[in-house]
Amino acid sequence: MTAPIETTGAAAETQPEAVLEGAGKGQIEGRSLGQIAWSRFKKDKAAVAGGVIVILLILLAVLSRPIQALFGLDPNAFNQDLITPDTSLPTGSWGGMSADHPLGVDPKFGRDIATRILEGSWVSLVVAFGATVLSNVIGAIMGVIAGYYGGRVDSIISRLMDTFLAFPLLLFAIAISATLQGGAFGLNGLPLHLSVLIFVIGFFNWPYLGRIVRGQTLALREREFVDAARGMGAKAPYILFRELMPNLVGPIIVYSTLLIPTNIIFEASLSFLGVGIQPPQASWGGMLREAVTYYQVDPQYMIVPGLAIFVTVLAFNLLGDGLRDALDPRSR
C-alpha cells in the first residue's frame, strides 16, 4: 500500500481560496434563497433608502386619520384670517408658511397644506395598492393558465391580452369615471370614486403582468419538479397553484413595486383632470388641479403636492429596482 501524500508547503498554497478561508472555522451553514436575496438587497443603498421611505409613507397613510384626530387637524378647515381679501392669496411669504402651518395654506380657503397632503396620502396608496392587487390576481391567473396549457388556450388568452392593450386606457378611464360620478352599484361619494378608480386602473392593466407570468410559466412547465408532480398523478389545478405559482412570487413582487408608482401617477392624472377623487376630499392630483390657477403668484401650492408625488414614485421605483436585482441578479 502506498502511504498517503501529505499536502505541505507550496502545495497547500494552491488550495482553493474558499477551502483556505473555511478551514478551522467550524461547519459552514447554507443560506436560503430569501437570505441570499436579502444580502444582495441590503448592499444596494439606494434601494434600502427607497424601502425606508416607502415604509414611512405607508405608515403615514395608515395612521393619517389617527394623527389628525390626535392633533385636532382638519384638512377642510377654512382659515380666512390667513387669506388676503383682495388677492385670495395667503398672507406672508412662501404661501403662508409658519409654525402652525409648516407647508403653508392653500389660496382662497386657507386650508393647511400639510394636513391635506397627509389626507391625500392614504387616498393615493389605497387606489394604487387596490388596483395593483386586482391587476396581479387577474394577470397571474390568466398568465399561468396560458403558459401551462399552451395551444388554443394560450392563443385565446394572448389575443385577449392584445385586445386589452389596444384600449386607449386614459380616454377609457375618463369616460367610465365621468359616467359613474353621480352614483352606481349602491355607492356614492368617496367610496364610489375609490371603487371606480381601483376597478378602471386595475382591470385594464392586468395584461402586462399576464405576459410576464406567461413567459415565466413557459420555462417552468418543462422543469423536473413539474414532471415529477405529473408523474405522481397531480391534477392541473394542483400544479398551477401549488407548484408553479410559488415560483412566480418573485417576478410578481418586483412587478408590483414598479406598478404601484404608475398607478399613483394614473390616479393623480385622473384627479387632475377632474374625473377622479372629487373635492372637498383631499388628493394630490386634485391639489395640483387647484394650483394651476395660482402657480404664477403662489408656486408653493403646486410645489408641495408635486414633490409628494415625485418622492413617492421615486421611492417605489428605487425599491422595485433593488428587489429586481436581488431576486434575479441575471437581470442586471
XYZ file of C-alpha atoms in Angstrom:
332
model
C 0.000 0.000 0.000
C 1.184 3.487 -0.759
C 1.389 5.991 2.030
C -0.961 8.986 1.845
C 0.549 12.039 0.274
C 0.808 14.958 2.654
C -0.020 18.436 1.374
C 2.580 20.846 2.618
C 4.463 23.906 1.566
C 3.702 25.194 -1.926
C 1.003 22.563 -2.469
C -1.046 23.988 0.388
C -0.877 27.407 -1.147
C -2.608 26.110 -4.285
C -5.755 25.095 -2.374
C -8.896 26.991 -3.414
C -9.490 30.250 -1.574
C -12.839 29.041 -0.207
C -11.141 25.971 1.349
C -8.433 28.059 2.966
C -10.886 30.600 4.401
C -13.248 27.929 5.752
C -10.522 25.776 7.339
C -10.738 25.606 11.099
C -13.849 27.785 11.352
C -16.424 25.134 12.058
C -19.264 23.865 9.920
C -20.371 26.051 7.020
C -24.123 26.756 7.108
C -26.160 27.045 3.946
C -28.369 30.058 3.242
C -31.928 30.094 1.963
C -32.921 31.927 -1.196
C -34.528 34.617 0.936
C -31.319 35.172 2.889
C -29.298 35.371 -0.310
C -31.749 37.887 -1.807
C -31.671 39.981 1.386
C -27.857 40.030 1.402
C -27.904 41.329 -2.173
C -30.673 43.856 -1.471
C -29.070 45.481 1.582
C -25.905 46.175 -0.409
C -27.934 48.487 -2.680
C -28.048 51.692 -0.623
C -30.468 53.431 -2.998
C -32.924 50.532 -2.787
C -32.678 50.456 1.014
C -33.340 54.198 1.153
C -36.311 53.741 -1.154
C -37.631 50.936 1.047
C -37.342 53.080 4.184
C -39.231 55.934 2.525
C -41.914 53.538 1.288
C -42.400 52.136 4.804
C -42.683 55.654 6.240
C -45.205 56.650 3.569
C -47.325 53.565 4.252
C -47.248 54.268 7.999
C -48.286 57.881 7.424
C -51.116 56.788 5.148
C -52.371 54.134 7.572
C -52.130 56.487 10.563
C -53.422 59.542 8.698
C -56.823 59.703 10.373
C -55.495 58.855 13.900
C -52.815 61.546 13.543
C -55.433 64.101 12.510
C -57.653 63.143 15.439
C -54.721 63.218 17.890
C -53.565 66.718 16.919
C -57.009 68.124 16.102
C -56.238 68.599 12.407
C -58.913 69.103 9.775
C -57.926 69.071 6.075
C -61.088 71.009 5.173
C -60.917 73.660 7.912
C -61.067 77.194 6.458
C -58.699 79.870 7.785
C -59.960 83.019 6.144
C -57.891 85.149 8.513
C -54.784 83.830 6.734
C -56.033 84.938 3.290
C -55.628 88.403 1.807
C -59.165 89.531 0.792
C -58.092 91.429 -2.328
C -55.951 88.699 -3.944
C -57.260 85.496 -2.250
C -53.605 84.618 -1.601
C -52.090 83.537 1.724
C -50.680 86.274 3.897
C -46.948 86.250 4.449
C -44.215 84.766 2.303
C -43.798 81.250 0.896
C -47.504 80.525 0.726
C -48.196 81.413 4.346
C -45.629 79.081 5.897
C -45.477 79.375 9.687
C -45.024 77.284 12.814
C -48.710 76.364 12.777
C -48.701 75.703 9.032
C -45.204 74.406 8.136
C -46.097 73.878 4.454
C -48.317 76.911 4.146
C -52.022 77.189 3.345
C -53.890 76.992 0.082
C -55.171 80.138 -1.673
C -58.803 81.249 -1.367
C -59.703 78.953 1.566
C -56.613 78.926 3.786
C -56.664 75.163 4.384
C -53.497 73.672 5.856
C -51.457 72.090 3.045
C -49.547 69.673 5.302
C -52.809 68.213 6.612
C -54.209 67.901 3.108
C -51.016 66.165 1.915
C -51.370 63.748 4.828
C -55.030 63.159 3.992
C -54.260 62.669 0.307
C -51.556 60.085 1.023
C -53.972 57.334 2.028
C -56.186 58.067 -0.994
C -53.294 57.626 -3.432
C -51.964 54.491 -1.741
C -55.400 52.855 -1.388
C -56.078 53.321 -5.098
C -52.549 52.255 -6.099
C -52.454 49.144 -3.905
C -56.039 48.151 -4.687
C -55.517 48.461 -8.439
C -52.212 46.589 -8.212
C -53.786 43.690 -6.309
C -56.607 43.470 -8.862
C -54.151 43.532 -11.776
C -51.933 40.905 -10.139
C -54.758 38.495 -9.376
C -56.179 38.603 -12.900
C -52.797 38.752 -14.649
C -51.215 35.948 -12.619
C -54.155 33.569 -13.102
C -54.545 34.252 -16.812
C -50.782 34.193 -17.435
C -50.123 30.909 -15.659
C -53.085 29.233 -17.384
C -51.927 30.445 -20.807
C -48.335 29.378 -20.219
C -49.141 25.967 -18.770
C -51.800 24.750 -21.194
C -50.447 26.397 -24.356
C -52.100 25.649 -27.684
C -55.568 27.066 -28.232
C -55.936 28.230 -24.625
C -52.722 30.235 -24.934
C -53.848 31.720 -28.252
C -57.216 32.835 -26.859
C -55.739 34.421 -23.731
C -52.920 36.055 -25.690
C -55.400 37.616 -28.129
C -57.427 38.819 -25.141
C -54.296 40.469 -23.746
C -53.661 42.152 -27.098
C -57.239 43.436 -27.127
C -56.940 44.985 -23.661
C -53.559 46.513 -24.528
C -55.110 48.128 -27.602
C -57.585 50.131 -25.483
C -56.734 53.833 -25.074
C -56.698 53.408 -21.309
C -56.651 57.078 -20.312
C -59.601 58.003 -22.533
C -61.470 54.891 -21.443
C -60.843 55.676 -17.774
C -62.004 59.262 -18.233
C -65.226 58.113 -19.927
C -66.059 55.481 -17.278
C -65.166 57.705 -14.328
C -67.161 60.632 -15.676
C -70.187 58.413 -16.357
C -70.261 56.967 -12.836
C -69.712 60.195 -10.905
C -73.347 60.537 -9.822
C -73.710 57.112 -8.219
C -73.704 53.434 -9.150
C -73.897 49.964 -7.590
C -75.401 51.415 -4.424
C -72.357 53.606 -3.820
C -71.808 57.335 -3.987
C -69.303 59.905 -2.861
C -65.790 58.875 -1.870
C -66.423 55.073 -1.722
C -67.752 55.205 -5.300
C -64.805 57.252 -6.566
C -62.277 54.935 -4.923
C -64.013 51.804 -6.236
C -64.253 53.146 -9.784
C -60.581 54.168 -9.859
C -59.410 50.822 -8.472
C -61.533 48.918 -10.992
C -60.634 51.012 -14.029
C -56.897 51.151 -13.323
C -56.590 47.547 -12.144
C -58.854 45.780 -14.623
C -57.255 47.232 -17.735
C -53.631 46.825 -16.584
C -53.562 43.063 -15.974
C -52.191 42.058 -19.437
C -48.753 43.497 -18.585
C -48.269 41.108 -15.680
C -50.071 38.377 -17.618
C -47.379 38.426 -20.302
C -44.590 38.276 -17.720
C -46.182 35.338 -15.890
C -46.931 33.555 -19.175
C -43.288 33.774 -20.245
C -42.032 32.506 -16.885
C -44.563 29.654 -16.916
C -43.456 28.510 -20.366
C -39.989 27.925 -18.936
C -41.123 26.449 -15.613
C -43.553 23.921 -17.043
C -40.650 21.907 -18.511
C -38.758 21.706 -15.198
C -38.200 18.458 -13.331
C -40.436 19.265 -10.368
C -43.415 19.760 -12.697
C -42.699 16.436 -14.438
C -42.436 14.774 -11.039
C -45.805 16.197 -9.979
C -47.400 14.922 -13.185
C -45.799 11.515 -12.663
C -47.311 11.307 -9.184
C -50.761 11.916 -10.645
C -51.190 15.573 -9.674
C -54.025 17.378 -11.451
C -53.574 20.618 -13.386
C -55.040 22.922 -10.669
C -52.587 21.482 -8.125
C -49.633 22.008 -10.451
C -50.759 25.540 -11.326
C -51.319 26.843 -7.809
C -49.045 24.637 -5.680
C -46.059 24.073 -7.953
C -45.902 26.945 -10.439
C -47.360 29.896 -8.509
C -44.837 29.758 -5.618
C -42.026 30.000 -8.175
C -43.645 33.100 -9.694
C -43.823 35.096 -6.457
C -40.500 36.861 -7.141
C -41.435 38.337 -10.544
C -44.887 39.280 -9.243
C -43.431 41.157 -6.252
C -40.939 43.007 -8.440
C -43.592 43.957 -10.970
C -45.920 45.117 -8.183
C -43.359 47.534 -6.763
C -42.927 49.003 -10.248
C -46.675 49.094 -10.980
C -47.688 50.888 -7.761
C -45.963 54.200 -8.683
C -47.516 54.007 -12.151
C -50.939 53.651 -10.555
C -50.236 56.577 -8.222
C -49.487 58.772 -11.229
C -52.573 57.458 -13.030
C -54.838 58.290 -10.076
C -53.275 61.751 -9.767
C -53.789 62.308 -13.511
C -57.476 61.408 -13.346
C -57.981 63.622 -10.287
C -56.104 66.413 -12.041
C -58.480 66.096 -14.996
C -61.484 66.276 -12.674
C -62.780 62.694 -13.091
C -61.028 61.093 -10.129
C -61.334 61.993 -6.451
C -63.738 64.902 -6.088
C -63.475 67.849 -3.661
C -63.662 68.544 -0.810
C -61.769 65.228 -0.333
C -58.054 65.985 -0.489
C -55.966 64.233 -3.136
C -52.578 65.039 -4.582
C -53.881 65.258 -8.141
C -56.798 67.441 -7.053
C -54.433 69.812 -5.276
C -52.384 70.151 -8.457
C -55.551 70.942 -10.397
C -56.460 73.711 -7.945
C -52.878 75.041 -8.023
C -52.961 75.649 -11.784
C -54.882 78.888 -11.225
C -52.341 80.247 -8.753
C -48.986 78.737 -9.738
C -47.602 82.042 -11.048
C -48.375 84.009 -7.886
C -48.252 81.157 -5.333
C -45.903 78.419 -6.637
C -45.705 76.887 -3.158
C -49.160 75.369 -3.589
C -48.045 73.467 -6.707
C -44.577 72.524 -5.493
C -45.679 70.669 -2.340
C -48.116 68.124 -3.875
C -45.802 67.768 -6.868
C -42.921 66.865 -4.559
C -45.145 64.418 -2.669
C -45.901 62.548 -5.897
C -42.272 62.741 -7.048
C -40.784 61.394 -3.804
C -43.357 58.590 -3.555
C -42.889 57.438 -7.142
C -39.090 57.662 -6.890
C -39.034 55.643 -3.658
C -41.159 52.847 -5.117
C -39.037 52.760 -8.282
C -35.794 52.520 -6.281
C -37.302 49.748 -4.180
C -38.510 47.904 -7.284
C -35.120 48.124 -8.994
C -33.403 46.823 -5.870
C -35.808 43.914 -5.489
C -35.375 43.001 -9.155
C -31.601 42.863 -8.828
C -31.817 40.950 -5.532
C -34.310 38.343 -6.694
C -32.905 37.960 -10.214
C -29.259 39.090 -10.482
C -29.195 37.975 -14.144
C -31.495 40.939 -14.970
C -28.668 43.420 -14.399
